[in-house]
Tab-separated table of C-alpha atoms in Angstrom:
chain	number	residue	atom	x	y	z
A	420	MET	CA	-59.177	-85.643	25.473
A	421	LYS	CA	-60.976	-82.816	27.242
A	422	GLN	CA	-59.995	-82.587	31.287
A	423	GLN	CA	-62.416	-83.627	33.223
A	424	PRO	CA	-63.208	-81.138	36.840
A	425	LEU	CA	-60.533	-81.925	39.170
A	426	PRO	CA	-62.807	-83.986	42.125
A	427	LEU	CA	-63.064	-83.418	45.874
A	428	LEU	CA	-62.105	-85.586	48.504
A	429	ALA	CA	-64.311	-87.688	50.053
A	430	ARG	CA	-64.639	-91.027	52.506
A	431	GLN	CA	-66.716	-93.463	52.717
A	432	PRO	CA	-66.574	-95.398	56.606
A	433	ILE	CA	-66.105	-99.665	56.129
A	434	LEU	CA	-67.900	-101.725	59.267
A	435	ASP	CA	-66.995	-105.011	60.884
A	436	ARG	CA	-69.893	-107.115	61.385
A	437	GLU	CA	-70.926	-105.321	64.519
A	438	LEU	CA	-70.879	-101.663	62.643
A	439	ARG	CA	-68.100	-100.385	64.166
A	440	VAL	CA	-65.948	-98.159	61.730
A	441	VAL	CA	-62.636	-100.488	61.051
A	442	ALA	CA	-61.275	-98.124	58.156
A	443	TYR	CA	-62.581	-95.522	55.512
A	444	GLU	CA	-62.053	-95.848	51.697
A	445	LEU	CA	-60.894	-92.244	50.244
A	446	LEU	CA	-62.642	-91.494	47.237
A	447	CYS	CA	-62.920	-88.812	44.357
A	448	ARG	CA	-66.227	-86.494	44.166
A	449	PRO	CA	-67.795	-86.059	41.966
A	450	ILE	CA	-67.021	-88.873	39.282
A	451	PRO	CA	-69.087	-88.233	35.873
A	452	SER	CA	-68.871	-92.103	34.981
A	453	ASP	CA	-66.528	-94.216	36.842
A	454	ASN	CA	-65.860	-96.412	33.830
A	455	LEU	CA	-62.267	-97.597	32.368
A	456	VAL	CA	-62.564	-94.557	29.660
A	457	TRP	CA	-63.154	-92.131	32.753
A	458	GLN	CA	-60.022	-93.963	34.552
A	459	SER	CA	-57.656	-93.893	31.522
A	460	ALA	CA	-58.008	-90.020	31.063
A	461	ASN	CA	-58.786	-88.862	35.102
A	462	GLY	CA	-57.774	-92.149	37.390
A	463	ASP	CA	-53.945	-91.005	37.657
A	464	GLN	CA	-54.088	-87.829	38.898
A	465	ALA	CA	-57.563	-88.385	40.393
A	466	THR	CA	-55.584	-90.580	42.702
A	467	SER	CA	-52.789	-87.861	43.486
A	468	GLU	CA	-55.518	-85.361	44.080
A	469	VAL	CA	-56.601	-87.716	46.453
A	470	VAL	CA	-53.993	-88.582	48.619
A	471	ILE	CA	-52.424	-85.132	48.668
A	472	GLY	CA	-55.634	-83.783	49.908
A	473	ALA	CA	-55.688	-86.396	52.416
A	474	MET	CA	-51.712	-86.314	53.941
A	475	HIS	CA	-50.715	-82.303	53.332
A	476	GLU	CA	-54.311	-80.324	53.073
A	477	ILE	CA	-55.985	-82.061	55.718
A	478	GLY	CA	-53.890	-84.230	57.396
A	479	LEU	CA	-54.174	-87.919	57.402
A	480	GLU	CA	-54.573	-88.507	61.084
A	481	LEU	CA	-57.862	-85.986	60.367
A	482	VAL	CA	-59.518	-88.100	57.444
A	483	THR	CA	-59.216	-91.269	58.629
A	484	GLY	CA	-59.379	-90.932	62.835
A	485	GLY	CA	-55.545	-93.135	62.877
A	486	LEU	CA	-57.753	-96.200	60.887
A	487	PRO	CA	-56.687	-97.264	57.185
A	488	ALA	CA	-57.168	-95.783	53.926
A	489	PHE	CA	-58.558	-97.735	51.607
A	490	VAL	CA	-56.957	-95.834	48.095
A	491	ASN	CA	-57.657	-96.465	44.358
A	492	LEU	CA	-53.937	-97.418	42.920
A	493	THR	CA	-54.077	-96.920	38.579
A	494	GLU	CA	-51.793	-99.307	36.776
A	495	GLN	CA	-48.983	-96.507	36.779
A	496	TRP	CA	-49.689	-96.223	40.970
A	497	LEU	CA	-49.021	-99.725	41.253
A	498	HIS	CA	-45.689	-99.432	39.838
A	499	THR	CA	-45.321	-96.111	41.459
A	500	PRO	CA	-45.945	-97.138	45.532
A	501	LEU	CA	-47.413	-94.224	47.218
A	502	ALA	CA	-45.228	-92.601	50.643
A	503	ILE	CA	-47.666	-93.847	52.876
A	504	GLU	CA	-46.716	-96.788	55.695
A	505	PRO	CA	-48.300	-100.212	55.073
A	506	ASP	CA	-50.513	-99.991	58.197
A	507	HIS	CA	-52.049	-96.986	57.217
A	508	LEU	CA	-52.467	-97.972	53.624
A	509	VAL	CA	-54.971	-100.151	51.543
A	510	ALA	CA	-54.195	-100.837	48.075
A	511	GLU	CA	-57.368	-101.300	45.758
A	512	VAL	CA	-56.629	-103.113	42.294
A	513	LEU	CA	-59.410	-101.658	40.480
A	514	GLU	CA	-61.467	-103.974	37.951
A	515	HIS	CA	-59.931	-101.846	34.975
A	516	ILE	CA	-56.761	-103.673	35.663
A	517	LYS	CA	-55.445	-106.179	33.652
A	518	PRO	CA	-53.705	-109.134	35.843
A	519	THR	CA	-51.081	-108.913	33.588
A	520	ALA	CA	-47.284	-110.382	34.546
A	521	ALA	CA	-45.669	-106.830	34.830
A	522	ASN	CA	-49.092	-105.756	37.156
A	523	MET	CA	-49.434	-109.014	39.180
A	524	ALA	CA	-45.265	-108.543	39.827
A	525	ALA	CA	-46.297	-104.802	41.075
A	526	VAL	CA	-48.716	-106.072	43.761
A	527	GLN	CA	-47.114	-109.180	45.021
A	528	ILE	CA	-43.929	-106.662	46.036
A	529	LEU	CA	-46.714	-104.368	47.527
A	530	ARG	CA	-47.482	-107.294	49.189
A	531	ASP	CA	-43.869	-108.298	50.499
A	532	LYS	CA	-43.405	-104.770	51.870
A	533	GLY	CA	-46.554	-104.897	53.924
A	534	TYR	CA	-49.475	-103.513	52.101
A	535	ARG	CA	-52.967	-105.174	52.235
A	536	ILE	CA	-54.205	-105.691	48.647
A	537	ALA	CA	-58.200	-105.439	47.653
A	538	ILE	CA	-59.752	-106.792	44.827
A	539	ASP	CA	-62.203	-103.492	43.891
A	540	ASP	CA	-65.789	-104.109	42.053
A	541	TYR	CA	-64.842	-107.795	41.992
A	542	ILE	CA	-68.018	-109.598	40.204
A	543	GLY	CA	-66.742	-113.211	39.926
A	544	GLY	CA	-65.028	-112.654	35.753
A	545	ALA	CA	-62.623	-114.957	34.968
A	546	GLU	CA	-59.777	-112.429	34.731
A	547	GLN	CA	-60.312	-110.407	37.574
A	548	SER	CA	-60.638	-113.713	39.364
A	549	LEU	CA	-56.935	-114.025	38.622
A	550	TRP	CA	-55.903	-111.238	40.847
A	551	LEU	CA	-57.234	-113.402	43.856
A	552	PRO	CA	-54.847	-115.069	45.250
A	553	LEU	CA	-53.177	-112.326	45.631
A	554	ALA	CA	-55.933	-110.733	47.556
A	555	ASP	CA	-56.245	-109.635	51.504
A	556	ILE	CA	-59.433	-108.310	50.617
A	557	VAL	CA	-62.190	-108.810	48.006
A	558	LYS	CA	-64.451	-106.177	47.801
A	559	VAL	CA	-67.642	-107.709	46.018
A	560	ASP	CA	-70.093	-105.186	43.829
A	561	LEU	CA	-73.642	-106.176	45.195
A	562	LEU	CA	-75.352	-104.175	41.920
A	563	GLY	CA	-72.830	-105.858	39.566
A	564	LEU	CA	-73.955	-108.961	40.455
A	565	GLU	CA	-76.385	-110.747	38.960
A	566	ASN	CA	-78.417	-112.463	42.037
A	567	MET	CA	-77.486	-111.811	45.769
A	568	GLU	CA	-77.509	-115.555	46.023
A	569	MET	CA	-73.581	-114.946	44.059
A	570	LEU	CA	-72.103	-113.669	46.987
A	571	GLY	CA	-72.374	-116.610	48.841
A	572	GLU	CA	-71.358	-118.790	45.635
A	573	LEU	CA	-67.772	-116.366	45.163
A	574	LYS	CA	-67.459	-116.689	48.710
A	575	ASP	CA	-67.335	-120.578	48.757
A	576	LYS	CA	-65.693	-121.247	46.076
A	577	TYR	CA	-62.323	-118.954	46.484
A	578	GLN	CA	-62.349	-118.367	50.235
A	579	ARG	CA	-58.973	-119.705	51.790
A	580	PRO	CA	-57.849	-118.429	55.148
A	581	GLY	CA	-56.958	-115.297	56.297
A	582	LEU	CA	-58.985	-113.455	53.301
A	583	GLN	CA	-61.940	-111.416	54.066
A	584	TRP	CA	-65.072	-110.686	52.712
A	585	LEU	CA	-66.761	-107.342	51.849
A	586	ALA	CA	-69.825	-106.433	50.601
A	587	GLU	CA	-69.980	-102.619	48.572
A	588	LYS	CA	-72.691	-101.094	47.816
A	589	VAL	CA	-74.800	-102.091	50.587
A	590	GLU	CA	-77.892	-99.959	50.363
A	591	ASN	CA	-80.239	-101.471	53.031
A	592	TYR	CA	-79.629	-103.130	56.455
A	593	ASN	CA	-81.569	-106.213	55.059
A	594	GLN	CA	-78.528	-106.659	52.629
A	595	TYR	CA	-76.257	-106.462	55.292
A	596	GLU	CA	-78.153	-108.712	57.144
A	597	TYR	CA	-78.071	-111.064	54.327
A	598	CYS	CA	-74.205	-109.980	53.759
A	599	LYS	CA	-73.519	-110.380	57.917
A	600	THR	CA	-75.854	-114.252	57.373
A	601	ILE	CA	-73.753	-116.113	54.813
A	602	GLY	CA	-70.169	-114.474	55.980
A	603	TYR	CA	-69.094	-111.741	55.041
A	604	ASP	CA	-66.838	-109.794	57.561
A	605	LEU	CA	-66.405	-106.023	56.261
A	606	PHE	CA	-69.233	-103.786	54.731
A	607	GLN	CA	-69.990	-100.416	53.105
A	608	GLY	CA	-72.380	-98.423	51.583
A	609	TYR	CA	-74.919	-96.514	51.633
A	610	PHE	CA	-77.246	-98.414	54.197
A	611	TYR	CA	-74.869	-96.311	56.587
A	612	SER	CA	-73.223	-93.567	55.002
A	613	LYS	CA	-72.763	-92.036	51.964
A	614	PRO	CA	-69.426	-90.478	51.220
A	615	MET	CA	-69.078	-87.429	53.163
A	616	ILE	CA	-67.038	-84.314	50.815
A	617	LEU	CA	-63.860	-82.959	53.034
A	618	TYR	CA	-63.213	-79.702	52.107
A	619	GLY	CA	-59.527	-79.162	52.097
A	620	HIS	CA	-57.917	-75.650	50.702
A	621	ARG	CA	-55.793	-77.037	47.721
A	622	LEU	CA	-52.164	-75.950	48.269
A	623	PRO	CA	-50.242	-75.082	44.928
A	624	ASP	CA	-47.156	-76.621	44.310
A	625	ASN	CA	-44.125	-75.372	42.616
A	626	GLN	CA	-44.356	-76.688	38.961
A	627	MET	CA	-40.515	-75.287	37.998
A	628	ALA	CA	-39.272	-76.764	41.541
A	629	VAL	CA	-41.371	-80.494	40.636
A	630	LEU	CA	-39.711	-80.307	37.414
A	631	GLN	CA	-36.222	-79.945	38.722
A	632	LEU	CA	-36.717	-82.203	41.698
A	633	LEU	CA	-38.248	-85.159	39.440
A	634	GLN	CA	-35.348	-84.527	36.354
A	635	ALA	CA	-33.156	-84.631	39.087
A	636	LEU	CA	-34.421	-87.872	41.060
A	637	ASN	CA	-34.762	-89.531	37.428
A	638	ARG	CA	-30.508	-89.560	36.738
A	639	LYS	CA	-29.126	-92.877	37.600
A	640	ASP	CA	-26.466	-90.520	39.559
A	641	ALA	CA	-29.293	-88.814	41.801
A	642	ASP	CA	-27.327	-87.044	44.643
A	643	ILE	CA	-28.961	-86.972	47.873
A	644	ASN	CA	-27.038	-83.257	48.630
A	645	GLU	CA	-28.895	-81.497	45.174
A	646	ILE	CA	-32.427	-83.170	45.960
A	647	GLY	CA	-31.965	-80.977	49.151
A	648	LYS	CA	-30.747	-77.681	47.447
A	649	ILE	CA	-33.769	-78.517	44.790
A	650	LEU	CA	-36.561	-78.412	48.329
A	651	GLN	CA	-34.865	-75.877	50.317
A	652	THR	CA	-35.275	-73.510	47.202
A	653	ASP	CA	-39.199	-73.700	47.466
A	654	PRO	CA	-40.804	-73.296	50.791
A	655	GLN	CA	-43.871	-75.499	50.411
A	656	LEU	CA	-42.068	-78.272	49.012
A	657	SER	CA	-39.790	-78.301	52.248
A	658	PHE	CA	-43.478	-77.625	54.223
A	659	ARG	CA	-44.835	-80.937	52.244
A	660	LEU	CA	-41.855	-82.522	52.739
A	661	LEU	CA	-41.418	-82.206	56.584
A	662	GLN	CA	-45.251	-82.468	57.393
A	663	MET	CA	-44.704	-86.748	55.124
A	664	VAL	CA	-42.451	-87.379	57.243
A	665	ASN	CA	-43.521	-86.158	60.717
A	666	SER	CA	-47.032	-87.822	60.118
A	667	SER	CA	-47.756	-90.671	62.366
A	668	ALA	CA	-48.109	-92.544	58.907
A	669	MET	CA	-44.886	-92.518	58.155
A	670	GLY	CA	-43.850	-93.913	61.870
A	671	CYS	CA	-41.343	-91.230	62.774
A	672	THR	CA	-41.282	-91.139	66.685
A	673	THR	CA	-38.977	-87.898	67.020
A	674	LYS	CA	-40.048	-84.561	64.916
A	675	VAL	CA	-37.386	-83.743	62.463
A	676	THR	CA	-36.849	-79.906	61.242
A	677	SER	CA	-33.510	-80.523	59.002
A	678	ILE	CA	-34.869	-80.850	55.058
A	679	GLN	CA	-31.801	-83.428	54.803
A	680	ARG	CA	-32.450	-85.326	57.437
A	681	ALA	CA	-35.499	-85.852	56.536
A	682	ILE	CA	-34.549	-86.969	52.758
A	683	MET	CA	-32.346	-89.635	54.525
A	684	MET	CA	-34.550	-90.716	56.879
A	685	LEU	CA	-37.320	-91.079	53.651
A	686	GLY	CA	-34.785	-92.363	50.889
A	687	LEU	CA	-34.697	-90.980	47.402
A	688	ASP	CA	-37.396	-93.914	46.021
A	689	ARG	CA	-39.695	-92.505	48.654
A	690	ILE	CA	-38.963	-89.174	47.814
A	691	ARG	CA	-39.300	-90.267	43.850
A	692	ASN	CA	-42.745	-91.360	44.432
A	693	TRP	CA	-43.656	-88.355	46.439
A	694	THR	CA	-42.736	-86.122	43.776
A	695	SER	CA	-44.235	-88.363	40.720
A	696	LEU	CA	-47.526	-88.230	43.025
A	697	LEU	CA	-47.470	-84.280	43.138
A	698	ALA	CA	-46.123	-83.387	39.664
A	699	LEU	CA	-50.197	-85.110	39.040
A	700	GLY	CA	-51.406	-83.274	40.682
A	701	ARG	CA	-51.888	-79.609	39.860
A	702	LEU	CA	-49.467	-77.296	39.894
A	703	ASP	CA	-49.278	-73.330	40.361
A	704	SER	CA	-46.338	-71.034	40.799
A	705	LYS	CA	-45.902	-67.851	43.437
A	706	PRO	CA	-44.215	-65.063	42.561
A	707	ARG	CA	-40.370	-65.370	42.023
A	708	ALA	CA	-39.756	-62.353	44.475
A	709	LEU	CA	-41.868	-64.324	47.189
A	710	GLN	CA	-38.836	-67.284	46.934
A	711	GLU	CA	-35.668	-64.995	46.811
A	712	GLN	CA	-37.321	-63.423	49.829
A	713	ALA	CA	-37.750	-66.594	51.715
A	714	MET	CA	-34.623	-68.027	50.443
A	715	THR	CA	-32.588	-64.871	51.387
A	716	ARG	CA	-34.371	-65.596	55.272
A	717	ALA	CA	-33.401	-68.889	55.317
A	718	PHE	CA	-29.879	-68.573	54.621
A	719	THR	CA	-29.389	-65.111	56.715
A	720	ALA	CA	-30.797	-67.484	59.780
A	721	GLN	CA	-28.021	-70.513	58.755
A	722	GLU	CA	-25.420	-68.179	58.744
A	723	LEU	CA	-26.219	-66.344	61.880
A	724	ALA	CA	-27.189	-69.286	64.192
A	725	GLY	CA	-23.680	-70.639	62.573
A	726	SER	CA	-22.205	-67.846	64.960
A	727	ASN	CA	-24.415	-69.150	67.820
A	728	PRO	CA	-23.994	-72.422	69.501
A	729	SER	CA	-27.360	-72.429	71.299
A	730	LEU	CA	-28.945	-72.096	67.603
A	731	GLU	CA	-29.172	-75.060	65.184
A	732	PRO	CA	-28.632	-73.896	61.933
A	733	ASP	CA	-30.861	-76.335	59.999
A	734	THR	CA	-33.498	-75.885	62.314
A	735	ALA	CA	-33.018	-71.821	61.407
A	736	PHE	CA	-32.555	-72.437	57.546
A	737	THR	CA	-35.928	-74.183	58.276
A	738	LEU	CA	-37.331	-71.113	60.616
A	739	GLY	CA	-36.268	-68.677	57.959
A	740	LEU	CA	-38.126	-70.691	55.008
A	741	PHE	CA	-41.232	-70.982	56.562
A	742	SER	CA	-41.463	-67.419	57.739
A	743	LEU	CA	-43.232	-66.644	54.618
A	744	LEU	CA	-45.108	-69.334	54.535
A	745	ASP	CA	-48.605	-68.004	55.324
A	746	ALA	CA	-48.129	-65.879	52.185
A	747	PHE	CA	-47.186	-68.799	50.136
A	748	MET	CA	-49.644	-70.852	50.872
A	749	ASP	CA	-52.611	-68.468	51.787
A	750	VAL	CA	-53.142	-69.597	55.403
A	751	SER	CA	-52.153	-68.887	58.976
A	752	LEU	CA	-48.929	-69.775	60.344
A	753	GLU	CA	-51.299	-71.136	63.143
A	754	ASP	CA	-52.526	-73.649	60.388
A	755	ILE	CA	-49.297	-74.554	59.424
A	756	CYS	CA	-47.079	-74.887	62.378
A	757	SER	CA	-50.021	-77.288	63.630
A	758	ARG	CA	-50.233	-79.337	60.519
A	759	LEU	CA	-46.149	-79.727	61.125
A	760	ALA	CA	-46.682	-80.411	64.702
A	761	LEU	CA	-43.366	-78.287	65.483
A	762	PRO	CA	-40.930	-78.338	68.061
A	763	ASP	CA	-42.062	-75.420	70.884
A	764	ASN	CA	-39.157	-73.163	70.461
A	765	LEU	CA	-39.697	-73.474	66.346
A	766	SER	CA	-43.728	-72.575	66.676
A	767	GLU	CA	-42.885	-70.077	69.260
A	768	GLY	CA	-40.609	-68.083	67.132
A	769	LEU	CA	-42.649	-68.277	64.438
A	770	LEU	CA	-45.954	-67.047	65.949
A	771	ARG	CA	-44.960	-64.952	68.635
A	772	HIS	CA	-41.203	-64.735	68.408
A	773	GLU	CA	-40.237	-65.837	71.463
A	774	GLY	CA	-37.197	-67.380	72.823
A	775	GLN	CA	-33.771	-67.242	70.686
A	776	TYR	CA	-36.074	-68.536	67.483
A	777	GLY	CA	-37.981	-65.664	67.828
A	778	ALA	CA	-35.382	-62.968	68.088
A	779	LEU	CA	-33.397	-64.356	65.272
A	780	LEU	CA	-36.866	-64.363	62.955
A	781	GLN	CA	-37.233	-60.537	64.134
A	782	THR	CA	-33.728	-59.808	63.270
A	783	LEU	CA	-34.362	-61.164	59.559
A	784	GLN	CA	-37.946	-58.789	59.498
A	785	LEU	CA	-35.346	-56.151	61.224
A	786	ILE	CA	-32.501	-56.256	58.407
A	787	GLU	CA	-35.175	-56.547	55.882
A	788	LYS	CA	-36.598	-52.660	57.372
A	789	GLY	CA	-33.298	-51.704	57.588
A	790	GLU	CA	-33.501	-51.302	61.386
A	791	TRP	CA	-30.309	-52.452	62.445
A	792	ASN	CA	-30.531	-49.879	65.519
A	793	LYS	CA	-33.318	-52.276	66.787
A	794	ILE	CA	-31.386	-55.680	66.217
A	795	PRO	CA	-30.784	-57.690	69.500
A	796	TRP	CA	-27.107	-58.237	69.580
A	797	LYS	CA	-26.122	-59.701	72.366
A	798	LEU	CA	-29.190	-62.333	71.966
A	799	ILE	CA	-28.277	-62.810	68.854
A	800	GLY	CA	-24.469	-63.267	69.414
A	801	ILE	CA	-22.779	-61.128	66.880
A	802	THR	CA	-21.404	-57.830	66.337
A	803	PRO	CA	-23.165	-55.245	63.605
A	804	ASP	CA	-19.756	-55.154	61.844
A	805	GLN	CA	-19.864	-58.965	61.704
A	806	MET	CA	-23.238	-58.713	60.124
A	807	SER	CA	-22.786	-57.285	56.326
A	808	PRO	CA	-20.121	-60.328	54.890
A	809	LEU	CA	-22.816	-62.675	56.947
A	810	LEU	CA	-25.341	-60.755	54.856
A	811	LYS	CA	-23.652	-61.382	51.549
A	812	ARG	CA	-22.544	-64.644	52.042
A	813	ALA	CA	-26.476	-65.335	52.267
A	814	LEU	CA	-27.312	-63.245	49.052
A	815	VAL	CA	-24.597	-65.429	47.464
A	816	LEU	CA	-25.802	-68.437	48.412
A	817	THR	CA	-29.850	-67.796	47.561
A	818	ARG	CA	-28.648	-66.344	44.017
A	819	ASP	CA	-26.424	-69.637	43.401
A	820	ALA	CA	-29.478	-71.621	44.531
A	821	LEU	CA	-31.810	-70.032	42.566
A	822	SER	CA	-30.111	-69.676	39.631
A	823	ILE	CA	-29.995	-66.037	39.576
A	824	PRO	CA	-26.977	-63.920	37.637
A	825	ALA	CA	-25.004	-62.300	39.851
């Protein structure tokens, strides 16, 4: 079947009874026909694109302003939860998903983890009603009902304590007033706002690194150290990982600059789900030479930091790895640092070559140019005689990491 054009990220506000925005639904636009055929062919990738766009390209905080995000979950994504904390995600069960024992068990697991469940495009069908005992929110499709009276009838029939009713596809103020009068809690539709397209620059992912990561993660004896090595070979994946772990959606209170620490904090299950998300999105590659240069910088920085007690080797590795991210991602380092909210010493080193990390980055660049006479030897804490074996170790580590023949 021919692939549909990739969707753009859009959002639509969800309002309470006082017309205050309390959440946003993240949507795919344009959708040629949001039916079972389209969802079967494109739904998994559409969800991937929406979440990647929100989390990585724009930033979930900017997209939702800290409010919860309603996200359509296809059958696959019910069984592969997204790497977003429960406070920031409302999982929408699409109307096409069958309430099988396996699917209902997957939704129950989401509930047990603290996620709120919304039943999408509900119109009162017997099969779809089987989802209601697991629901926190019922999104009733006004345009799919035979008449407006059914809005109240469905609510009266299935209402229970704690269950919220959301009227969706509300097209005018009179419909809003009617739904409010009969006790609906939440509202969504053109009467307030059409979906707003959010233009983000979609950053490509390294296909080989993503596939290697998936392969390693799906082994029964998946090893955290191996996962870390794969992630560290790709600056873009490392950037995305740190962006995710440092996002407020992950509930992290201190900034993380180490790839290994990020993996330990997230755990293999969450890393596996995140990698699956990337694998279903668009994949691309940058020149191998650029990747090798970034890795050489990273290992050289790590080796140099090992000789200087005021530098942290993991942070130095990140500095070297991220120093070429603007070339990988075709965006400025200023944008990258702002997205990650990196610590001041690391940002100052990357952007302005200030401080000890700035001197370290300057040293990496001078080494590449062969301008050893300009290297601030005292500041970085080694002598010229110590540099040659250090560079040799960094080169060996780079070749091993990237499987380059000696």
